[in-house]
């Protein structure tokens, strides 16, 4: 068991690629995040299913996208590095510096390895920042809109085409038929002895 783990670590160290960690993270997120979402207590079951499904679909799209973007970028990097080294050798030969074929192959292999690693990293970053969000907008959002649960408290949207007729209750004010005849309002008020102004 120890030798098996040691061989895996050795192979990963010798063939270290930027797509390996991101694919591992996306796979772990695709398993763990929906599981943790469904284990939340006190949440609406339909909302939990909706959120878990969205997370699972997103990571399901992310894993192959990381792989394809990284591999294509690495192949492009290999071609660019190989062509750049050929031009470099030709420029050196014009100046009068000639290298042995073994040295050329070694330098070319080193440049190709660096070019593949660098452009693979750029491809993975491009996938994370541009390609995967675009794919999720195109694929995931329409699917989840159809599966989104409808809540009771969700306000109903007003269609502009519908004619809005307000429900107004008209109340008629009736004129009183009888005058108020109360002794309280007929009491005599004496105003004698009152002065306006100071003493």
mmCIF file of C-alpha atoms in Angstrom:
data_model
loop_
_atom_site.group_PDB
_atom_site.id
_atom_site.type_symbol
_atom_site.label_atom_id
_atom_site.label_comp_id
_atom_site.label_asym_id
_atom_site.label_seq_id
_atom_site.Cartn_x
_atom_site.Cartn_y
_atom_site.Cartn_z
ATOM 1 C CA UNK A 1 0.000 0.000 0.000
ATOM 2 C CA UNK A 2 2.838 2.378 0.866
ATOM 3 C CA UNK A 3 4.624 1.607 -2.417
ATOM 4 C CA UNK A 4 1.384 2.222 -4.341
ATOM 5 C CA UNK A 5 0.963 5.682 -2.786
ATOM 6 C CA UNK A 6 4.660 6.406 -3.359
ATOM 7 C CA UNK A 7 4.371 5.515 -7.060
ATOM 8 C CA UNK A 8 1.307 7.717 -7.477
ATOM 9 C CA UNK A 9 3.070 10.672 -5.864
ATOM 10 C CA UNK A 10 6.168 10.055 -7.999
ATOM 11 C CA UNK A 11 4.170 9.904 -11.237
ATOM 12 C CA UNK A 12 2.223 13.033 -10.343
ATOM 13 C CA UNK A 13 5.474 14.815 -9.530
ATOM 14 C CA UNK A 14 7.085 13.805 -12.822
ATOM 15 C CA UNK A 15 3.988 14.609 -14.891
ATOM 16 C CA UNK A 16 2.659 17.587 -12.997
ATOM 17 C CA UNK A 17 -0.172 19.202 -14.976
ATOM 18 C CA UNK A 18 -2.401 22.086 -13.991
ATOM 19 C CA UNK A 19 -5.532 20.212 -15.071
ATOM 20 C CA UNK A 20 -5.093 17.559 -12.359
ATOM 21 C CA UNK A 21 -5.835 19.733 -9.292
ATOM 22 C CA UNK A 22 -8.733 21.621 -10.884
ATOM 23 C CA UNK A 23 -10.373 18.399 -12.073
ATOM 24 C CA UNK A 24 -9.922 16.907 -8.599
ATOM 25 C CA UNK A 25 -11.461 20.001 -6.995
ATOM 26 C CA UNK A 26 -14.383 20.054 -9.457
ATOM 27 C CA UNK A 27 -15.045 16.344 -8.866
ATOM 28 C CA UNK A 28 -14.977 16.819 -5.091
ATOM 29 C CA UNK A 29 -17.304 19.825 -5.381
ATOM 30 C CA UNK A 30 -19.675 17.839 -7.607
ATOM 31 C CA UNK A 31 -19.974 15.169 -4.907
ATOM 32 C CA UNK A 32 -19.666 17.099 -1.645
ATOM 33 C CA UNK A 33 -21.539 20.329 -2.328
ATOM 34 C CA UNK A 34 -24.869 18.724 -3.365
ATOM 35 C CA UNK A 35 -24.533 16.296 -0.442
ATOM 36 C CA UNK A 36 -23.979 19.084 2.100
ATOM 37 C CA UNK A 37 -26.821 21.090 0.563
ATOM 38 C CA UNK A 38 -29.244 18.191 0.988
ATOM 39 C CA UNK A 39 -28.088 17.669 4.600
ATOM 40 C CA UNK A 40 -29.009 21.213 5.646
ATOM 41 C CA UNK A 41 -31.729 21.254 8.253
ATOM 42 C CA UNK A 42 -34.628 23.656 8.353
ATOM 43 C CA UNK A 43 -34.601 24.333 4.611
ATOM 44 C CA UNK A 44 -37.406 23.753 2.134
ATOM 45 C CA UNK A 45 -36.913 20.259 0.571
ATOM 46 C CA UNK A 46 -37.793 21.496 -2.914
ATOM 47 C CA UNK A 47 -35.329 24.394 -2.635
ATOM 48 C CA UNK A 48 -32.626 22.010 -1.439
ATOM 49 C CA UNK A 49 -33.197 19.683 -4.381
ATOM 50 C CA UNK A 50 -33.084 22.625 -6.777
ATOM 51 C CA UNK A 51 -29.816 23.986 -5.324
ATOM 52 C CA UNK A 52 -28.154 20.556 -5.172
ATOM 53 C CA UNK A 53 -29.108 19.765 -8.754
ATOM 54 C CA UNK A 54 -27.768 23.099 -9.967
ATOM 55 C CA UNK A 55 -24.445 22.558 -8.194
ATOM 56 C CA UNK A 56 -24.148 19.027 -9.554
ATOM 57 C CA UNK A 57 -24.853 20.061 -13.156
ATOM 58 C CA UNK A 58 -22.373 22.948 -12.903
ATOM 59 C CA UNK A 59 -19.520 20.719 -11.744
ATOM 60 C CA UNK A 60 -20.519 18.040 -14.278
ATOM 61 C CA UNK A 61 -19.968 20.629 -17.002
ATOM 62 C CA UNK A 62 -16.757 21.929 -15.379
ATOM 63 C CA UNK A 63 -14.811 18.625 -15.282
ATOM 64 C CA UNK A 64 -14.677 17.867 -19.050
ATOM 65 C CA UNK A 65 -14.326 21.573 -19.858
ATOM 66 C CA UNK A 66 -11.178 21.830 -17.741
ATOM 67 C CA UNK A 67 -9.756 18.743 -19.420
ATOM 68 C CA UNK A 68 -10.498 19.792 -23.012
ATOM 69 C CA UNK A 69 -9.325 23.386 -22.485
ATOM 70 C CA UNK A 70 -6.081 22.281 -20.832
ATOM 71 C CA UNK A 71 -5.233 19.638 -23.446
ATOM 72 C CA UNK A 72 -5.963 21.921 -26.426
ATOM 73 C CA UNK A 73 -3.940 24.750 -24.889
ATOM 74 C CA UNK A 74 -1.037 22.360 -24.219
ATOM 75 C CA UNK A 75 -1.015 21.183 -27.844
ATOM 76 C CA UNK A 76 -0.991 24.780 -29.022
ATOM 77 C CA UNK A 77 1.869 25.496 -26.608
ATOM 78 C CA UNK A 78 3.841 22.559 -27.989
ATOM 79 C CA UNK A 79 3.552 23.870 -31.544
ATOM 80 C CA UNK A 80 4.440 27.420 -30.542
ATOM 81 C CA UNK A 81 7.496 26.332 -28.525
ATOM 82 C CA UNK A 82 8.722 23.968 -31.251
ATOM 83 C CA UNK A 83 8.440 26.633 -33.948
ATOM 84 C CA UNK A 84 10.104 29.235 -31.721
ATOM 85 C CA UNK A 85 13.102 26.947 -31.083
ATOM 86 C CA UNK A 86 13.479 26.168 -34.791
ATOM 87 C CA UNK A 87 13.602 29.893 -35.522
ATOM 88 C CA UNK A 88 16.094 30.339 -32.697
ATOM 89 C CA UNK A 89 18.398 27.642 -34.111
ATOM 90 C CA UNK A 90 18.250 29.180 -37.583
ATOM 91 C CA UNK A 91 19.098 32.594 -36.196
ATOM 92 C CA UNK A 92 22.070 31.141 -34.303
ATOM 93 C CA UNK A 93 23.322 29.328 -37.405
ATOM 94 C CA UNK A 94 23.213 32.564 -39.411
ATOM 95 C CA UNK A 95 25.431 34.118 -36.789
ATOM 96 C CA UNK A 96 27.874 31.218 -37.095
ATOM 97 C CA UNK A 97 26.898 29.245 -33.962
ATOM 98 C CA UNK A 98 26.223 25.596 -34.756
ATOM 99 C CA UNK A 99 24.861 23.129 -32.183
ATOM 100 C CA UNK A 100 24.866 19.358 -32.192
ATOM 101 C CA UNK A 101 21.564 17.568 -32.874
ATOM 102 C CA UNK A 102 21.478 16.101 -29.369
ATOM 103 C CA UNK A 103 21.831 19.548 -27.826
ATOM 104 C CA UNK A 104 19.128 20.875 -30.131
ATOM 105 C CA UNK A 105 16.756 18.069 -29.178
ATOM 106 C CA UNK A 106 17.395 18.593 -25.480
ATOM 107 C CA UNK A 107 16.821 22.346 -25.702
ATOM 108 C CA UNK A 108 13.744 21.835 -27.843
ATOM 109 C CA UNK A 109 12.277 19.259 -25.430
ATOM 110 C CA UNK A 110 12.816 21.582 -22.489
ATOM 111 C CA UNK A 111 11.168 24.483 -24.327
ATOM 112 C CA UNK A 112 8.217 22.323 -25.395
ATOM 113 C CA UNK A 113 7.711 21.101 -21.824
ATOM 114 C CA UNK A 114 7.660 24.668 -20.506
ATOM 115 C CA UNK A 115 5.402 25.860 -23.322
ATOM 116 C CA UNK A 116 2.893 23.077 -22.728
ATOM 117 C CA UNK A 117 2.816 23.704 -18.972
ATOM 118 C CA UNK A 118 2.415 27.464 -19.361
ATOM 119 C CA UNK A 119 -0.351 27.397 -21.965
ATOM 120 C CA UNK A 120 -2.141 24.568 -20.176
ATOM 121 C CA UNK A 121 -2.361 26.791 -17.099
ATOM 122 C CA UNK A 122 -3.682 29.646 -19.257
ATOM 123 C CA UNK A 123 -6.250 27.269 -20.798
ATOM 124 C CA UNK A 124 -7.430 26.125 -17.366
ATOM 125 C CA UNK A 125 -7.735 29.721 -16.125
ATOM 126 C CA UNK A 126 -9.651 30.677 -19.275
ATOM 127 C CA UNK A 127 -11.998 27.749 -18.729
ATOM 128 C CA UNK A 128 -12.642 28.774 -15.124
ATOM 129 C CA UNK A 129 -13.153 32.464 -15.869
ATOM 130 C CA UNK A 130 -14.826 32.495 -19.296
ATOM 131 C CA UNK A 131 -15.795 29.136 -20.813
ATOM 132 C CA UNK A 132 -17.485 27.423 -17.860
ATOM 133 C CA UNK A 133 -19.602 30.476 -16.835
ATOM 134 C CA UNK A 134 -20.689 30.876 -20.470
ATOM 135 C CA UNK A 135 -21.638 27.204 -20.759
ATOM 136 C CA UNK A 136 -23.530 27.369 -17.476
ATOM 137 C CA UNK A 137 -25.463 30.419 -18.672
ATOM 138 C CA UNK A 138 -26.379 28.647 -21.902
ATOM 139 C CA UNK A 139 -27.146 25.180 -20.488
ATOM 140 C CA UNK A 140 -27.807 25.309 -16.739
ATOM 141 C CA UNK A 141 -29.891 28.470 -16.392
ATOM 142 C CA UNK A 142 -32.692 27.476 -18.844
ATOM 143 C CA UNK A 143 -32.911 23.985 -17.327
ATOM 144 C CA UNK A 144 -33.087 25.260 -13.756
ATOM 145 C CA UNK A 145 -35.705 27.891 -14.630
ATOM 146 C CA UNK A 146 -38.066 25.101 -15.638
ATOM 147 C CA UNK A 147 -37.296 23.064 -12.541
ATOM 148 C CA UNK A 148 -37.393 25.992 -10.097
ATOM 149 C CA UNK A 149 -40.033 25.407 -7.393
ATOM 150 C CA UNK A 150 -42.812 27.959 -7.165
ATOM 151 C CA UNK A 151 -43.261 29.403 -3.697
ATOM 152 C CA UNK A 152 -46.613 30.532 -2.350
ATOM 153 C CA UNK A 153 -45.284 33.923 -1.278
ATOM 154 C CA UNK A 154 -43.802 34.636 -4.692
ATOM 155 C CA UNK A 155 -45.455 37.793 -6.107
ATOM 156 C CA UNK A 156 -47.339 37.385 -9.338
ATOM 157 C CA UNK A 157 -45.795 39.292 -12.228
ATOM 158 C CA UNK A 158 -48.071 41.726 -14.069
ATOM 159 C CA UNK A 159 -48.304 41.135 -17.769
ATOM 160 C CA UNK A 160 -48.009 44.427 -19.642
ATOM 161 C CA UNK A 161 -50.398 43.170 -22.305
ATOM 162 C CA UNK A 162 -53.146 42.678 -19.730
ATOM 163 C CA UNK A 163 -55.384 45.675 -19.097
ATOM 164 C CA UNK A 164 -55.278 46.673 -15.452
ATOM 165 C CA UNK A 165 -58.671 47.640 -14.063
ATOM 166 C CA UNK A 166 -58.491 48.945 -10.495
ATOM 167 C CA UNK A 167 -61.157 47.737 -8.128
ATOM 168 C CA UNK A 168 -62.512 51.057 -6.806
ATOM 169 C CA UNK A 169 -65.470 51.118 -4.444
ATOM 170 C CA UNK A 170 -67.532 54.282 -4.907
ATOM 171 C CA UNK A 171 -69.321 55.433 -1.771
ATOM 172 C CA UNK A 172 -72.012 58.076 -2.019
ATOM 173 C CA UNK A 173 -72.181 60.640 0.754
ATOM 174 C CA UNK A 174 -75.750 61.197 1.848
ATOM 175 C CA UNK A 175 -76.942 64.593 3.093
ATOM 176 C CA UNK A 176 -78.403 64.446 6.606
ATOM 177 C CA UNK A 177 -82.185 64.731 6.621
ATOM 178 C CA UNK A 178 -82.442 65.951 10.241
ATOM 179 C CA UNK A 179 -80.663 68.874 11.880
ATOM 180 C CA UNK A 180 -78.875 68.343 15.185
ATOM 181 C CA UNK A 181 -81.040 69.653 17.990
ATOM 182 C CA UNK A 182 -79.240 69.198 21.273
ATOM 183 C CA UNK A 183 -79.367 71.247 24.441
ATOM 184 C CA UNK A 184 -75.608 71.158 24.814
ATOM 185 C CA UNK A 185 -75.114 73.371 21.787
ATOM 186 C CA UNK A 186 -77.845 75.821 22.920
ATOM 187 C CA UNK A 187 -76.355 76.700 26.304
ATOM 188 C CA UNK A 188 -76.002 80.417 26.902
ATOM 189 C CA UNK A 189 -72.416 81.561 27.208
ATOM 190 C CA UNK A 190 -71.866 84.831 29.035
ATOM 191 C CA UNK A 191 -69.027 86.916 27.742
ATOM 192 C CA UNK A 192 -69.431 89.823 30.225
ATOM 193 C CA UNK A 193 -66.391 90.865 32.198
ATOM 194 C CA UNK A 194 -63.938 89.656 29.578
ATOM 195 C CA UNK A 195 -61.401 92.119 28.199
ATOM 196 C CA UNK A 196 -59.255 91.911 25.194
ATOM 197 C CA UNK A 197 -55.604 92.730 25.823
ATOM 198 C CA UNK A 198 -53.794 93.372 29.083
ATOM 199 C CA UNK A 199 -55.145 94.377 32.470
#
